Amino acid sequence: MTFALTACGGAGAEDDGRKVVLTTFTVLADMARNVAGEHLRVESITKVGAEIHGYEPTPGDIKKAARADLILDNGLNLEAWFAQFVADLEVPHAVVSEGVAPLNIGEDAGAGKANPHAWMSPVNAQIYVDNMVRAFTDLDPVHSAAYRDNAEAYKTRIGAVHDDLVAALSAVPADQRALVTCEGAFSYLARDAGLTEKYIWAVNAEQQATPQQIGAVIDFVRARDVPAVFCESTVSDAPMQRVVEATGARYGGTLYVDSLSEADGPVPTYLALIRHDADTIAGALAGAVR
């Protein structure tokens, strides 16, 4: 685990005495809370529904980060704004994707770079959890045993979600095992579930879909007779609706990647996010649009 700069400490004392862990987006925050338990206060820089790739930190974000005791970021070039965000802050940070074997983006401006959405694989998510344990132990060694115990229990639950995901998507007929989305955010999930991935743009920062990109997806859907296509919650589905109109494929539903929902929404936790996406994909590809 690599740390940058030096800790300023004491951020949590203003509220309840706990040290504060600040994550770059809500998915990481939920994972971190499961590891931290009651011993750390975990917050997210971005709010529910925010698009993470092109996020622009506010002055309030800078103040919040300066008071934190630890910042967690995904890495793998997800948070393009992060380096400048922390450049002048004397706060340690940890990269939670460290140790993940990245899959590379195959198309568009990002071709050859690591696909940053590694948390979409529950197998990778367990690596994230281990990295959080190390970071929290360095920050607060008194509660190291609790962090390890919390992590092991959480990893067991993540493993069960992985098994359910593979089982749900294994029921999709072989000739329909294609996942067509707006963003290329599902490479790791598709790998785990044995799906062929196709997308309009590689990352949401490039979300101005060109006629060529849409045309390539239309050709793919027609050639594979793909029954359903999808888009993500943080972007407009208008480009994918053009694919639907041109091919007759169904719009299979909204998938979640970069952000959780509110507590009363469909994906208030990371585990709920993976379950929702797996059920939505499997149901739509099998003919029951969710």
GROMACS .gro file of C-alpha atoms in nm:
model
  290
    1MET     CA    1   0.000   0.000   0.000
    2THR     CA    2   0.147   0.331  -0.109
    3PHE     CA    3   0.084   0.645   0.092
    4ALA     CA    4   0.141   0.999  -0.028
    5LEU     CA    5   0.235   1.301   0.179
    6THR     CA    6   0.183   1.304   0.557
    7ALA     CA    7  -0.126   1.287   0.772
    8CYS     CA    8  -0.279   1.600   0.915
    9GLY     CA    9  -0.496   1.397   1.156
   10GLY     CA   10  -0.774   1.501   1.386
   11ALA     CA   11  -1.049   1.546   1.126
   12GLY     CA   12  -1.300   1.327   1.307
   13ALA     CA   13  -1.269   1.512   1.638
   14GLU     CA   14  -1.508   1.782   1.518
   15ASP     CA   15  -1.793   1.531   1.510
   16ASP     CA   16  -1.772   1.210   1.712
   17GLY     CA   17  -1.403   1.155   1.781
   18ARG     CA   18  -1.351   0.898   1.508
   19LYS     CA   19  -1.093   0.944   1.235
   20VAL     CA   20  -1.236   1.028   0.895
   21VAL     CA   21  -1.184   0.824   0.579
   22LEU     CA   22  -1.281   1.008   0.260
   23THR     CA   23  -1.345   0.809  -0.058
   24THR     CA   24  -1.370   0.942  -0.411
   25PHE     CA   25  -1.713   0.789  -0.482
   26THR     CA   26  -2.005   0.620  -0.313
   27VAL     CA   27  -1.925   0.260  -0.408
   28LEU     CA   28  -1.591   0.279  -0.230
   29ALA     CA   29  -1.756   0.448   0.067
   30ASP     CA   30  -1.997   0.158   0.116
   31MET     CA   31  -1.719  -0.098   0.092
   32ALA     CA   32  -1.506   0.102   0.336
   33ARG     CA   33  -1.790   0.125   0.589
   34ASN     CA   34  -1.822  -0.252   0.590
   35VAL     CA   35  -1.453  -0.283   0.675
   36ALA     CA   36  -1.435   0.010   0.917
   37GLY     CA   37  -1.740  -0.084   1.120
   38GLU     CA   38  -1.793   0.155   1.409
   39HIS     CA   39  -1.431   0.262   1.441
   40LEU     CA   40  -1.395   0.508   1.151
   41ARG     CA   41  -1.627   0.764   0.993
   42VAL     CA   42  -1.643   0.713   0.616
   43GLU     CA   43  -1.759   0.981   0.373
   44SER     CA   44  -1.765   1.016  -0.006
   45ILE     CA   45  -1.641   1.316  -0.201
   46THR     CA   46  -1.900   1.263  -0.474
   47LYS     CA   47  -2.270   1.232  -0.399
   48VAL     CA   48  -2.518   0.967  -0.504
   49GLY     CA   49  -2.577   0.981  -0.879
   50ALA     CA   50  -2.257   1.170  -0.961
   51GLU     CA   51  -2.058   1.087  -1.273
   52ILE     CA   52  -1.709   1.013  -1.144
   53HIS     CA   53  -1.488   1.035  -1.454
   54GLY     CA   54  -1.517   1.406  -1.525
   55TYR     CA   55  -1.600   1.519  -1.174
   56GLU     CA   56  -1.484   1.871  -1.081
   57PRO     CA   57  -1.407   1.913  -0.708
   58THR     CA   58  -1.570   2.206  -0.534
   59PRO     CA   59  -1.410   2.434  -0.272
   60GLY     CA   60  -1.619   2.244  -0.017
   61ASP     CA   61  -1.464   1.918  -0.133
   62ILE     CA   62  -1.115   2.060  -0.084
   63LYS     CA   63  -1.199   2.171   0.270
   64LYS     CA   64  -1.348   1.831   0.352
   65ALA     CA   65  -1.041   1.652   0.215
   66ALA     CA   66  -0.802   1.876   0.408
   67ARG     CA   67  -0.974   1.771   0.733
   68ALA     CA   68  -0.970   1.398   0.650
   69ASP     CA   69  -0.730   1.150   0.806
   70LEU     CA   70  -0.714   0.923   0.499
   71ILE     CA   71  -0.833   0.944   0.138
   72LEU     CA   72  -0.914   0.633  -0.066
   73ASP     CA   73  -0.917   0.645  -0.444
   74ASN     CA   74  -0.979   0.374  -0.700
   75GLY     CA   75  -0.677   0.437  -0.919
   76LEU     CA   76  -0.644   0.284  -1.268
   77ASN     CA   77  -0.694   0.636  -1.411
   78LEU     CA   78  -1.057   0.650  -1.297
   79GLU     CA   79  -1.035   0.980  -1.112
   80ALA     CA   80  -0.863   1.198  -1.370
   81TRP     CA   81  -0.908   1.496  -1.137
   82PHE     CA   82  -0.761   1.328  -0.829
   83ALA     CA   83  -0.389   1.410  -0.859
   84GLN     CA   84  -0.452   1.783  -0.873
   85PHE     CA   85  -0.716   1.750  -0.602
   86VAL     CA   86  -0.468   1.613  -0.347
   87ALA     CA   87  -0.150   1.783  -0.469
   88ASP     CA   88  -0.141   2.044  -0.193
   89LEU     CA   89  -0.303   1.840   0.084
   90GLU     CA   90  -0.103   1.690   0.367
   91VAL     CA   91  -0.331   1.388   0.389
   92PRO     CA   92  -0.229   1.024   0.325
   93HIS     CA   93  -0.409   0.835   0.053
   94ALA     CA   94  -0.432   0.472  -0.051
   95VAL     CA   95  -0.511   0.325  -0.393
   96VAL     CA   96  -0.761   0.046  -0.335
   97SER     CA   97  -0.718  -0.124  -0.674
   98GLU     CA   98  -0.352  -0.197  -0.603
   99GLY     CA   99  -0.281  -0.561  -0.686
  100VAL     CA  100  -0.569  -0.601  -0.933
  101ALA     CA  101  -0.474  -0.749  -1.271
  102PRO     CA  102  -0.620  -0.484  -1.503
  103LEU     CA  103  -0.804  -0.546  -1.826
  104ASN     CA  104  -0.718  -0.298  -2.098
  105ILE     CA  105  -0.963  -0.079  -2.288
  106GLY     CA  106  -0.978  -0.205  -2.646
  107GLU     CA  107  -1.124   0.091  -2.834
  108ASP     CA  108  -1.143   0.469  -2.865
  109ALA     CA  109  -0.910   0.724  -2.707
  110GLY     CA  110  -0.849   0.500  -2.406
  111ALA     CA  111  -0.730   0.202  -2.609
  112GLY     CA  112  -0.445   0.022  -2.434
  113LYS     CA  113  -0.507   0.187  -2.097
  114ALA     CA  114  -0.637  -0.002  -1.797
  115ASN     CA  115  -1.013  -0.026  -1.766
  116PRO     CA  116  -1.071   0.140  -1.427
  117HIS     CA  117  -1.397  -0.035  -1.331
  118ALA     CA  118  -1.229  -0.323  -1.150
  119TRP     CA  119  -1.479  -0.319  -0.861
  120MET     CA  120  -1.744  -0.456  -1.099
  121SER     CA  121  -1.583  -0.796  -1.044
  122PRO     CA  122  -1.659  -0.932  -0.695
  123VAL     CA  123  -1.329  -1.119  -0.720
  124ASN     CA  124  -1.146  -0.787  -0.752
  125ALA     CA  125  -1.364  -0.634  -0.482
  126GLN     CA  126  -1.206  -0.869  -0.232
  127ILE     CA  127  -0.865  -0.724  -0.324
  128TYR     CA  128  -1.008  -0.377  -0.260
  129VAL     CA  129  -1.118  -0.494   0.085
  130ASP     CA  130  -0.773  -0.629   0.169
  131ASN     CA  131  -0.618  -0.297   0.069
  132MET     CA  132  -0.863  -0.113   0.291
  133VAL     CA  133  -0.769  -0.333   0.585
  134ARG     CA  134  -0.402  -0.244   0.543
  135ALA     CA  135  -0.477   0.127   0.508
  136PHE     CA  136  -0.709   0.131   0.811
  137THR     CA  137  -0.460  -0.064   1.019
  138ASP     CA  138  -0.187   0.187   0.940
  139LEU     CA  139  -0.425   0.469   1.027
  140ASP     CA  140  -0.567   0.311   1.343
  141PRO     CA  141  -0.365   0.009   1.459
  142VAL     CA  142  -0.558  -0.020   1.786
  143HIS     CA  143  -0.856  -0.163   1.598
  144SER     CA  144  -0.663  -0.373   1.347
  145ALA     CA  145  -0.824  -0.700   1.461
  146ALA     CA  146  -1.171  -0.556   1.413
  147TYR     CA  147  -1.085  -0.443   1.060
  148ARG     CA  148  -0.957  -0.791   0.974
  149ASP     CA  149  -1.266  -0.960   1.117
  150ASN     CA  150  -1.503  -0.719   0.942
  151ALA     CA  151  -1.318  -0.774   0.616
  152GLU     CA  152  -1.334  -1.152   0.633
  153ALA     CA  153  -1.709  -1.146   0.699
  154TYR     CA  154  -1.763  -0.896   0.417
  155LYS     CA  155  -1.549  -1.096   0.173
  156THR     CA  156  -1.763  -1.402   0.244
  157ARG     CA  157  -2.072  -1.203   0.143
  158ILE     CA  158  -1.896  -1.070  -0.167
  159GLY     CA  159  -1.799  -1.425  -0.263
  160ALA     CA  160  -2.162  -1.535  -0.235
  161VAL     CA  161  -2.270  -1.251  -0.464
  162HIS     CA  162  -2.007  -1.362  -0.716
  163ASP     CA  163  -2.142  -1.717  -0.711
  164ASP     CA  164  -2.498  -1.589  -0.758
  165LEU     CA  165  -2.386  -1.361  -1.044
  166VAL     CA  166  -2.219  -1.645  -1.234
  167ALA     CA  167  -2.518  -1.873  -1.176
  168ALA     CA  168  -2.770  -1.612  -1.293
  169LEU     CA  169  -2.582  -1.527  -1.611
  170SER     CA  170  -2.493  -1.888  -1.690
  171ALA     CA  171  -2.862  -1.944  -1.760
  172VAL     CA  172  -2.846  -1.707  -2.059
  173PRO     CA  173  -2.834  -1.906  -2.387
  174ALA     CA  174  -2.490  -1.920  -2.547
  175ASP     CA  175  -2.599  -1.734  -2.860
  176GLN     CA  176  -2.733  -1.445  -2.648
  177ARG     CA  177  -2.435  -1.406  -2.416
  178ALA     CA  178  -2.347  -1.051  -2.523
  179LEU     CA  179  -2.355  -0.743  -2.303
  180VAL     CA  180  -2.416  -0.419  -2.495
  181THR     CA  181  -2.393  -0.098  -2.290
  182CYS     CA  182  -2.335   0.274  -2.328
  183GLU     CA  183  -2.003   0.272  -2.142
  184GLY     CA  184  -1.737   0.002  -2.152
  185ALA     CA  185  -1.763  -0.036  -1.775
  186PHE     CA  186  -1.843  -0.405  -1.760
  187SER     CA  187  -1.527  -0.576  -1.883
  188TYR     CA  188  -1.454  -0.733  -1.544
  189LEU     CA  189  -1.813  -0.843  -1.483
  190ALA     CA  190  -1.839  -0.977  -1.838
  191ARG     CA  191  -1.516  -1.173  -1.788
  192ASP     CA  192  -1.646  -1.326  -1.465
  193ALA     CA  193  -1.977  -1.424  -1.626
  194GLY     CA  194  -1.854  -1.532  -1.969
  195LEU     CA  195  -2.023  -1.253  -2.165
  196THR     CA  196  -1.895  -1.076  -2.477
  197GLU     CA  197  -1.883  -0.702  -2.416
  198LYS     CA  198  -1.974  -0.427  -2.666
  199TYR     CA  199  -2.021  -0.059  -2.587
  200ILE     CA  200  -2.079   0.277  -2.752
  201TRP     CA  201  -1.793   0.461  -2.580
  202ALA     CA  202  -1.506   0.335  -2.369
  203VAL     CA  203  -1.543   0.568  -2.070
  204ASN     CA  204  -1.806   0.823  -1.975
  205ALA     CA  205  -1.560   1.109  -2.021
  206GLU     CA  206  -1.601   1.036  -2.395
  207GLN     CA  207  -1.980   1.020  -2.390
  208GLN     CA  208  -2.044   1.232  -2.701
  209ALA     CA  209  -2.139   0.933  -2.913
  210THR     CA  210  -2.036   0.959  -3.277
  211PRO     CA  211  -2.237   0.814  -3.566
  212GLN     CA  212  -1.951   0.568  -3.622
  213GLN     CA  213  -1.968   0.443  -3.262
  214ILE     CA  214  -2.344   0.399  -3.274
  215GLY     CA  215  -2.321   0.235  -3.615
  216ALA     CA  216  -2.067  -0.017  -3.490
  217VAL     CA  217  -2.295  -0.116  -3.204
  218ILE     CA  218  -2.594  -0.145  -3.438
  219ASP     CA  219  -2.391  -0.377  -3.663
  220PHE     CA  220  -2.286  -0.587  -3.362
  221VAL     CA  221  -2.642  -0.621  -3.230
  222ARG     CA  222  -2.775  -0.719  -3.571
  223ALA     CA  223  -2.495  -0.967  -3.639
  224ARG     CA  224  -2.531  -1.135  -3.301
  225ASP     CA  225  -2.909  -1.098  -3.285
  226VAL     CA  226  -2.864  -0.952  -2.936
  227PRO     CA  227  -3.205  -0.949  -2.764
  228ALA     CA  228  -3.148  -0.659  -2.522
  229VAL     CA  229  -2.918  -0.363  -2.464
  230PHE     CA  230  -2.849  -0.145  -2.158
  231CYS     CA  231  -2.722   0.190  -2.035
  232GLU     CA  232  -2.586   0.322  -1.705
  233SER     CA  233  -2.760   0.535  -1.445
  234THR     CA  234  -2.520   0.829  -1.463
  235VAL     CA  235  -2.559   0.907  -1.836
  236SER     CA  236  -2.837   0.965  -2.089
  237ASP     CA  237  -2.963   0.652  -2.262
  238ALA     CA  238  -3.050   0.848  -2.579
  239PRO     CA  239  -2.764   0.699  -2.788
  240MET     CA  240  -2.864   0.347  -2.688
  241GLN     CA  241  -3.227   0.420  -2.773
  242ARG     CA  242  -3.106   0.489  -3.128
  243VAL     CA  243  -2.961   0.136  -3.129
  244VAL     CA  244  -3.296   0.002  -3.009
  245GLU     CA  245  -3.481   0.185  -3.287
  246ALA     CA  246  -3.241   0.062  -3.554
  247THR     CA  247  -3.224  -0.303  -3.448
  248GLY     CA  248  -3.546  -0.393  -3.272
  249ALA     CA  249  -3.354  -0.507  -2.965
  250ARG     CA  250  -3.527  -0.436  -2.634
  251TYR     CA  251  -3.398  -0.177  -2.392
  252GLY     CA  252  -3.312  -0.412  -2.108
  253GLY     CA  253  -3.288  -0.161  -1.826
  254THR     CA  254  -3.062   0.068  -1.629
  255LEU     CA  255  -2.736  -0.062  -1.487
  256TYR     CA  256  -2.534   0.090  -1.204
  257VAL     CA  257  -2.156   0.128  -1.203
  258ASP     CA  258  -2.006   0.452  -1.073
  259SER     CA  259  -2.263   0.542  -0.810
  260LEU     CA  260  -2.497   0.386  -0.558
  261SER     CA  261  -2.857   0.502  -0.523
  262GLU     CA  262  -3.020   0.667  -0.226
  263ALA     CA  263  -3.099   0.436   0.067
  264ASP     CA  264  -3.452   0.371  -0.062
  265GLY     CA  265  -3.338   0.317  -0.421
  266PRO     CA  266  -3.249  -0.002  -0.609
  267VAL     CA  267  -2.877  -0.015  -0.524
  268PRO     CA  268  -2.804   0.141  -0.184
  269THR     CA  269  -2.499  -0.085  -0.132
  270TYR     CA  270  -2.221  -0.234  -0.342
  271LEU     CA  271  -2.358  -0.585  -0.300
  272ALA     CA  272  -2.703  -0.467  -0.408
  273LEU     CA  273  -2.546  -0.300  -0.713
  274ILE     CA  274  -2.385  -0.622  -0.834
  275ARG     CA  275  -2.702  -0.823  -0.768
  276HIS     CA  276  -2.917  -0.566  -0.948
  277ASP     CA  277  -2.695  -0.558  -1.254
  278ALA     CA  278  -2.666  -0.937  -1.275
  279ASP     CA  279  -3.042  -0.985  -1.239
  280THR     CA  280  -3.120  -0.708  -1.490
  281ILE     CA  281  -2.878  -0.844  -1.750
  282ALA     CA  282  -2.979  -1.207  -1.710
  283GLY     CA  283  -3.351  -1.128  -1.706
  284ALA     CA  284  -3.339  -0.907  -2.016
  285LEU     CA  285  -3.116  -1.138  -2.219
  286ALA     CA  286  -3.342  -1.430  -2.132
  287GLY     CA  287  -3.646  -1.234  -2.249
  288ALA     CA  288  -3.791  -1.087  -1.929
  289VAL     CA  289  -3.717  -0.715  -1.936
  290ARG     CA  290  -3.664  -0.585  -1.581
   0.00000   0.00000   0.00000
